[in-house]
Structures are given as structure tokens and as C-alpha cells.
Coordinates of C-alpha atoms and ligand atoms in Angstrom, one line a residue:
X1 CA 125.5 172.3 158.0
X2 CA 127.1 168.9 158.2
X3 CA 129.8 170.2 160.6
X4 CA 127.1 171.7 162.8
X5 CA 125.2 168.4 162.9
X6 CA 128.4 166.5 163.8
X7 CA 129.1 169.0 166.5
X8 CA 125.6 168.6 167.9
X9 CA 125.9 164.8 167.9
X10 CA 129.3 165.0 169.5
X11 CA 127.9 167.0 172.3
X12 CA 125.5 164.2 173.2
X13 CA 128.2 161.4 173.1
X14 CA 128.8 160.0 176.6
X15 CA 132.3 160.7 178.2
X16 CA 133.5 157.1 177.9
X17 CA 132.7 157.0 174.2
X18 CA 134.4 160.3 173.6
X19 CA 137.5 158.8 175.4
X20 CA 137.2 155.7 173.2
X21 CA 137.0 157.7 170.0
X22 CA 140.0 159.7 171.1
X23 CA 142.0 156.5 171.7
X24 CA 141.0 155.1 168.3
X25 CA 142.0 158.4 166.6
X26 CA 145.4 158.3 168.4
X27 CA 145.8 154.7 167.3
X28 CA 145.0 155.6 163.6
X29 CA 147.7 158.3 163.7
X30 CA 150.2 155.8 165.3
X31 CA 149.5 152.9 162.9
X32 CA 148.2 154.4 159.7
X33 CA 149.1 157.0 157.0
X34 CA 152.0 159.2 156.6
X35 CA 153.0 159.1 160.3
X36 CA 152.5 155.3 161.0
X37 CA 155.4 155.6 163.5
X38 CA 154.7 152.4 165.4
X39 CA 155.1 150.1 162.3
X40 CA 158.2 152.2 161.3
X41 CA 159.8 151.3 164.7
X42 CA 160.1 147.7 163.4
X43 CA 161.0 148.7 159.8
X44 CA 157.4 148.3 158.4
X45 CA 155.3 150.8 156.5
X46 CA 151.9 149.3 157.3
X47 CA 150.3 146.4 159.1
X48 CA 151.5 143.7 156.7
X49 CA 154.7 141.5 156.8
X50 CA 156.2 141.2 160.2
X51 CA 153.1 142.8 161.8
X52 CA 150.6 140.5 160.1
X53 CA 148.3 138.9 162.7
X54 CA 146.3 136.8 160.2
X55 CA 148.3 134.5 158.1
X56 CA 150.2 132.4 160.5
X57 CA 147.2 130.3 161.5
X58 CA 146.1 129.4 158.0
X59 CA 146.3 125.8 156.9
X60 CA 147.8 125.0 153.5
X61 CA 147.6 121.5 151.8
X62 CA 150.6 119.4 152.7
X63 CA 151.8 121.9 155.3
X64 CA 154.5 120.7 157.7
X65 CA 155.7 122.1 161.1
X66 CA 158.6 123.7 159.3
X67 CA 156.1 125.6 157.1
X68 CA 154.2 126.7 160.2
X69 CA 157.4 127.8 161.9
X70 CA 158.4 129.7 158.7
X71 CA 155.0 131.6 158.8
X72 CA 155.5 132.4 162.5
X73 CA 159.0 133.6 162.1
X74 CA 158.1 135.9 159.1
X75 CA 155.3 137.6 161.1
X76 CA 156.7 137.1 164.6
X77 CA 155.6 140.5 166.0
X78 CA 152.1 139.9 164.6
X79 CA 152.1 136.5 166.4
X80 CA 153.1 138.1 169.7
X81 CA 150.5 140.9 169.2
X82 CA 147.8 138.3 168.5
X83 CA 148.5 136.3 171.6
X84 CA 148.7 139.5 173.7
X85 CA 145.4 140.6 172.4
X86 CA 143.6 137.3 173.2
X87 CA 145.2 137.2 176.7
X88 CA 143.9 140.7 177.5
X89 CA 140.5 139.7 176.0
X90 CA 140.3 136.7 178.3
X91 CA 140.7 138.9 181.4
X92 CA 139.2 142.3 180.3
X93 CA 137.1 141.8 177.2
X94 CA 137.8 142.9 173.6
X95 CA 139.6 146.1 174.4
X96 CA 141.9 145.8 171.3
X97 CA 138.9 145.8 169.0
X98 CA 136.8 148.4 170.7
X99 CA 139.5 150.9 171.8
X100 CA 142.7 150.3 169.8
X101 CA 142.4 148.6 166.4
X102 CA 143.0 151.3 163.8
X103 CA 141.3 149.2 161.1
X104 CA 137.9 148.5 162.7
X105 CA 138.2 151.8 164.6
X106 CA 138.6 154.0 161.6
X107 CA 135.7 152.4 159.9
X108 CA 133.5 153.1 162.9
X109 CA 134.6 156.7 163.3
X110 CA 133.9 157.4 159.6
X111 CA 130.5 155.6 159.8
X112 CA 129.4 157.5 162.9
X113 CA 130.5 160.8 161.4
X114 CA 128.4 160.2 158.3
X115 CA 125.1 159.9 160.1
X116 CA 122.5 157.2 159.7
X117 CA 120.5 158.1 156.6
X118 CA 122.4 156.2 153.9
X119 CA 123.6 153.3 155.9
X120 CA 122.7 149.7 155.9
X121 CA 122.0 148.0 159.1
X122 CA 123.5 144.5 159.1
X123 CA 123.1 143.9 162.8
X124 CA 119.9 141.8 162.4
X125 CA 121.7 139.1 160.5
X126 CA 122.7 135.9 162.2
X127 CA 126.2 137.0 162.7
X128 CA 127.6 134.0 164.7
X129 CA 126.9 131.4 162.0
X130 CA 128.0 133.8 159.2
X131 CA 131.2 134.7 161.1
X132 CA 132.3 131.2 161.9
X133 CA 131.3 129.8 158.5
X134 CA 133.4 132.4 156.9
X135 CA 136.3 131.8 159.4
X136 CA 136.4 128.0 158.5
X137 CA 136.3 129.0 154.8
X138 CA 139.0 131.6 155.3
X139 CA 141.3 129.3 157.3
X140 CA 141.0 126.1 155.3
X141 CA 138.7 126.1 152.3
X142 CA 140.2 129.2 150.5
X143 CA 143.8 128.0 151.0
X144 CA 142.7 124.6 149.7
X145 CA 141.6 126.4 146.5
X146 CA 144.8 128.3 146.3
X147 CA 143.2 131.6 147.3
X148 CA 145.6 133.7 149.4
X149 CA 144.5 135.2 152.8
X150 CA 145.7 138.6 151.4
X151 CA 142.9 138.6 148.8
X152 CA 140.3 140.0 151.2
X153 CA 142.1 141.8 153.9
X154 CA 141.0 145.0 155.6
X155 CA 144.4 145.1 157.4
X156 CA 146.0 146.1 154.1
X157 CA 143.0 148.0 152.6
X158 CA 142.6 150.6 155.4
X159 CA 146.3 151.6 155.7
X160 CA 146.6 151.9 151.9
X161 CA 143.4 153.9 151.7
X162 CA 144.8 156.4 154.2
X163 CA 148.1 156.4 152.3
X164 CA 146.2 157.1 149.0
X165 CA 144.1 159.9 150.6
X166 CA 147.4 161.5 151.8
X167 CA 148.9 161.3 148.3
X168 CA 151.0 158.1 148.6
X169 CA 151.7 156.3 145.3
X170 CA 151.6 152.8 146.9
X171 CA 148.1 153.4 148.2
X172 CA 146.8 154.7 144.9
X173 CA 148.4 151.8 143.0
X174 CA 146.7 149.3 145.4
X175 CA 143.3 150.9 145.3
X176 CA 143.2 151.0 141.5
X177 CA 144.1 147.3 141.2
X178 CA 141.3 144.7 140.9
X179 CA 141.9 143.4 144.4
X180 CA 142.2 146.9 145.7
X181 CA 138.8 147.9 144.2
X182 CA 137.1 144.7 145.6
X183 CA 138.5 145.4 149.0
X184 CA 137.5 149.1 148.8
X185 CA 134.0 148.1 148.0
X186 CA 133.9 145.7 151.0
X187 CA 135.2 148.5 153.2
X188 CA 132.6 150.9 152.0
X189 CA 129.7 148.4 152.2
X190 CA 130.6 146.7 155.5
X191 CA 132.5 149.6 157.1
X192 CA 131.8 153.2 156.3
X193 CA 128.2 152.7 155.1
X194 CA 127.1 150.1 157.6
X195 CA 125.3 151.2 160.7
X196 CA 127.9 151.9 163.4
X197 CA 130.7 150.8 161.0
X198 CA 131.5 147.4 162.4
X199 CA 129.9 144.9 160.0
X200 CA 133.3 143.8 158.6
X201 CA 134.5 143.2 162.1
X202 CA 131.4 141.2 162.9
X203 CA 131.3 139.0 159.8
X204 CA 134.7 138.8 158.2
X205 CA 137.7 139.6 160.4
X206 CA 139.4 136.4 161.4
X207 CA 141.2 138.1 164.3
X208 CA 137.8 139.3 165.6
X209 CA 136.3 135.9 165.2
X210 CA 139.0 134.2 167.3
X211 CA 139.0 137.0 169.8
X212 CA 135.3 136.7 170.2
X213 CA 135.6 133.0 171.2
X214 CA 138.1 133.9 173.9
X215 CA 135.8 136.7 175.1
X216 CA 133.0 134.1 175.5
X217 CA 135.3 131.8 177.4
X218 CA 136.7 134.5 179.7
X219 CA 133.1 135.7 180.5
X220 CA 132.5 132.3 182.1
X221 CA 134.9 133.2 185.0
X222 CA 133.7 135.5 187.8
X223 CA 137.1 137.2 188.3
X224 CA 137.3 138.5 184.7
X225 CA 135.9 141.9 183.5
X226 CA 133.1 141.5 181.0
X227 CA 129.8 143.0 180.1
X228 CA 127.3 141.5 182.5
X229 CA 123.6 142.1 183.2
X230 CA 121.9 142.3 186.6
X231 CA 118.5 140.7 185.9
X232 CA 116.6 142.2 188.8
X233 CA 117.5 145.7 187.6
X234 CA 116.8 145.2 183.9
X235 CA 113.5 146.7 182.8
X236 CA 113.7 145.4 179.2
X237 CA 113.6 149.0 177.8
X238 CA 115.8 147.9 174.9
X239 CA 118.0 151.1 175.0
X240 CA 121.2 149.1 175.3
X241 CA 120.3 146.9 172.3
X242 CA 119.6 150.0 170.2
X243 CA 123.0 151.5 171.2
X244 CA 125.0 148.3 170.7
X245 CA 127.2 148.6 167.6
X246 CA 127.5 144.9 167.3
X247 CA 123.9 143.8 167.6
X248 CA 125.1 141.7 170.6
X249 CA 122.1 142.4 172.8
X250 CA 118.7 140.7 172.5
X251 CA 115.7 140.9 174.9
X252 CA 114.6 137.5 176.2
X253 CA 111.5 137.6 178.4
X254 CA 112.1 141.4 178.7
X255 CA 115.6 141.0 180.1
X256 CA 118.7 142.1 178.2
X257 CA 120.9 139.1 177.1
X258 CA 124.4 139.8 175.9
X259 CA 125.9 137.5 173.3
X260 CA 129.5 137.3 174.5
X261 CA 130.5 135.9 171.1
X262 CA 129.5 139.2 169.5
X263 CA 130.2 141.8 172.2
X264 CA 133.2 144.1 171.6
X265 CA 133.3 145.6 175.1
X266 CA 132.8 149.1 173.8
X267 CA 130.7 150.2 176.9
X268 CA 128.0 151.9 174.8
X269 CA 125.3 149.8 176.4
X270 CA 126.7 150.7 179.9
X271 CA 126.4 154.4 179.0
X272 CA 122.9 154.0 177.7
X273 CA 121.4 152.1 180.7
X274 CA 119.8 154.5 183.2
X275 CA 119.2 151.6 185.6
X276 CA 122.8 150.4 186.1
X277 CA 121.6 147.0 185.0
X278 CA 124.4 146.4 182.6
X279 CA 128.1 146.9 183.5
X280 CA 131.6 146.0 182.6
X281 CA 132.3 144.3 185.9
X282 CA 134.0 141.2 187.4
X283 CA 131.3 140.1 189.7
X284 CA 128.9 141.2 192.6
X285 CA 129.2 144.9 193.2
X286 CA 126.9 147.4 195.1
X287 CA 126.0 150.5 193.2
X288 CA 123.1 152.9 193.6
X289 CA 121.1 153.1 190.3
X290 CA 120.0 156.5 188.9
X291 CA 116.4 155.2 188.8
X292 CA 114.6 152.4 190.6
X293 CA 112.4 149.9 188.8
X294 CA 108.9 149.8 190.3
X295 CA 108.3 147.0 192.7
X296 CA 111.8 145.5 192.5
X297 CA 114.1 145.5 195.5
X298 CA 117.7 146.4 194.7
X299 CA 119.8 143.8 196.4
X300 CA 122.9 145.0 198.2
X301 CA 125.1 142.8 196.1
X302 CA 123.7 142.3 192.6
X303 CA 124.6 139.1 190.9
X304 CA 126.1 140.3 187.7
X305 CA 125.9 137.6 185.1
X306 CA 127.4 137.2 181.7
X307 CA 124.5 135.6 179.9
X308 CA 124.7 134.1 176.5
X309 CA 121.7 133.4 174.3
X310 CA 120.1 130.0 174.4
X311 CA 119.7 127.9 171.2
X312 CA 116.6 129.0 169.2
X313 CA 113.7 126.6 168.5
X314 CA 113.3 124.5 165.4
X315 CA 116.0 123.2 163.1
X316 CA 119.2 125.2 163.6
X317 CA 120.2 125.3 159.9
X318 CA 123.0 127.9 160.2
X319 CA 124.7 125.7 162.8
X320 CA 124.2 122.6 160.7
X321 CA 125.8 124.3 157.6
X322 CA 128.6 125.5 159.8
X323 CA 129.2 122.1 161.2
X324 CA 129.4 120.7 157.7
X325 CA 131.9 123.3 156.6
X326 CA 134.0 122.6 159.7
X327 CA 133.8 118.8 159.3
X328 CA 134.8 119.1 155.6
X329 CA 137.7 121.4 156.4
X330 CA 138.8 119.1 159.3
X331 CA 138.6 116.0 157.1
X332 CA 140.7 117.8 154.4
X333 CA 143.3 118.9 157.0
X334 CA 143.6 115.3 158.3
X335 CA 143.7 113.8 154.8
X336 CA 146.3 116.1 153.3
X337 CA 148.5 116.0 156.5
X338 CA 148.4 112.2 156.4
X339 CA 149.3 112.0 152.7
X340 CA 152.1 114.6 153.2
X341 CA 153.4 112.6 156.2
X342 CA 153.4 109.3 154.2
X343 CA 155.2 111.0 151.3
X344 CA 157.8 112.4 153.7
Ligands
LIG407 S1 147.5 141.5 153.2 FE1 146.6 141.0 155.2 S2 146.9 138.8 155.4 FE2 148.3 139.5 153.8 S3 150.2 139.9 154.8 FE3 149.1 141.8 154.7 S4 148.0 141.9 156.7 FE4 148.6 139.8 156.4
LIG408 S1 137.4 142.6 164.4 FE1 139.3 142.8 163.3 S2 139.2 144.8 162.2 FE2 137.6 144.8 163.7 S3 138.5 145.8 165.4 FE3 138.8 143.6 165.8 S4 140.8 143.2 164.9 FE4 140.2 145.2 164.1
LIG409 S1 120.1 146.5 180.6 FE1 119.4 148.6 181.0 S2 119.2 149.6 179.0 FE2 119.3 147.4 178.6 S3 117.1 146.7 178.6 FE3 117.9 146.4 180.7 S4 117.4 148.3 181.8 FE4 117.2 148.7 179.5
LIG410 S1 127.0 144.5 174.3 FE1 127.6 146.6 175.1 S2 129.8 146.5 175.2 FE2 129.2 144.8 174.0 S3 129.4 145.6 171.9 FE3 127.2 145.9 172.5 S4 127.2 148.0 173.3 FE4 129.4 147.4 173.2

């Protein structure tokens, strides 16, 4: 019955999304589990060590340039991969996160296969303040307290879970450790059993948080490819917002507004819009819509715009809390760097 319901849902999936799921599945085979042949090319079994894209930008009290260089040289492939990802994001949007990342991708595939009934929808939460508050905590405050970046890391949890499922002893040993169980619980709650499977990506992944800032920056330039809205075509029907796996679209005055700091460039909104009002596009482009909005002229060259939401009204408490966390972290970095320099 379950297989039949999955087959029915698969039939309705737009072609672009089928292609995206296929690429994610290929990426999971290449990076995870018993095959994991891409990590093996560089002598790794999973995404840790030389492939780690997360540790090298962490600050540790008293850290010197030699320490930074040591972190970079230990994970040099991860460093190159990270800068390649953010360069691609600047020009083309977050293609790594939506099409390639086996960690967020596997979580999404499992979540979508499970159906919606038992899942929690986290997309209504204020994800930008939570994400960047956590990022500042992750990059500075946790290392200050001596907590390692490896403690909460989906880049080790997902590969080891796949290893465990395929009978690998290392995976089973990890999952039955205290840290493994905590990480597994996070993966289930914010991944497999969250609506559309991307809550961990949206709130807790440091790579995603930094990538999202670059996405927003890139969207300011007209020559780059990002998700843009043509206001004159938008009917405010909300279909794109319902489809969005990241909760990145809000209706403002019945016009879709894309938050570029949350958009993952998955194209789901593009597939769901019958009016061709939202596109992954670099700039003005003429395209005949499938339907015409009553009383609105379709201009020969629509002005595609990458809107970002305006500040809400009232006191922006999440931003104030974030600013305090960032200010505390920055003061700590400056103070400890200064004392380490004096002692040197
Ligand atoms: S556990 Fe995560 S943060 Fe730690 S080395 Fe592995 S990938 Fe990097
Ligand atoms: S946010 Fe992190 S876990 Fe999610 S897809 Fe991007 S890199 Fe992967
Ligand atoms: S962009 Fe398209 S799907 Fe989204 S609200 Fe506008 S018309 Fe509807
Ligand atoms: S705004 Fe569109 S492209 Fe961006 S995450 Fe949402 S559905 Fe995907």
C-alpha cells in the first residue's frame, strides 16, 4: 500500500524535481555507505578528516595563524570544496545544497518518501534569527566552552547511519554512543520527520548558513542566476510558498517575496507556478505564461527581481538577541587574541 502511494506521488512530481532527486540519489551512492567511492579516492571513508568543510573556520581561545593554517592543512580538500561551493552559489544559487549534498539530500528524500502525516512543520519558525544565532554560538561560543564542533554534526551522523544500516561496525558503534544517539535524534526530528526534510539545513548547518549569506549577496547582481519574482505576473495564489521546502516565500501585499537568505534554489516554486511569475533567472527575459492574470498586461521584458523581505514592525527581538550574541562572541575573540598576542 505504502509502495503504491509512493508510486502515485512520484507520478505527480515535476520533471525537474525528479531530476534533482536522481542527482541527490547518485550523490548519496558516491559519498555515503559501502560504496562511498569519492571519499575513497582521497583515502577517506566518509566526509570527516581531509574532507571536513566545517571545522577550519572555528575560533578557539588563544588561536594563532599557525593554528588556523594547521586546521586548513588537515582539511584542505574540505576547504577547497567549501570555497568552490560558495563561488558557485554566488553565480548560480545554492546548487550544492539543493542538488548535490548527500547529507541534506538524503534527509529530504527519506522525509518526502514518508509522507506528511507524522511530520512536524518547522517552516513557520523565524529561521534567519535562529540560524545565525546558532552559527555564532557554533563558531565561537561553543569552542569557548571547550565543546567540539564534532559534537553536533550531521556530516558524520548521516554517513555513519548509512554504514550502520548496511552492516558496518563503525556506524553501529557511533550510533550506540551517547553522542551518536543525540545526533540520531536530531536527524530524525529535524530531518526525516520534519516537513520536506530540511529543518536541520535551515537551522543548524554552518555550511548552509554561510552559503545562504553568499546566496543573498549574489542575488543583488543582475547577471547572476537566482530565484526571482516578476511582480506584474504574480497573483498571490501562495502555491509557491506551499511548495517551498525551506519556508523561504512569504506573501506581501499578495505578491510572492523570496527570502534569499533561506532559499535553496531547488526550483520547486518555479515548477509550482502556473503564471511563470517566479523563475531561476539572471534578469529580464520574455516568456509566454501558461495563464494570463486578468487585467494585467504582460510586458515584453519582465523585470525579474530578487526580493528580500523587509524588516517587520515592532521591536525586532530576534535580531537584538542575535546582535548581542555576535557582539559577545566578537568581544571574546578580540580579547583572547589580544591576550594571546601579548603573551607571545
Ligand atoms: S565530525 Fe563533522 S566537524 Fe568533526 S571532523 Fe567530522 S565532519 Fe568535521
Ligand atoms: S545546509 Fe548543510 S546539510 Fe543541508 S544541504 Fe546544505 S551543506 Fe548539506
Ligand atoms: S509566484 Fe506564482 S505561484 Fe507564487 S504566488 Fe505568485 S503566481 Fe502564485
Ligand atoms: S524559494 Fe523556490 S527555489 Fe528557493 S527553496 Fe523555496 S521552493 Fe526552492
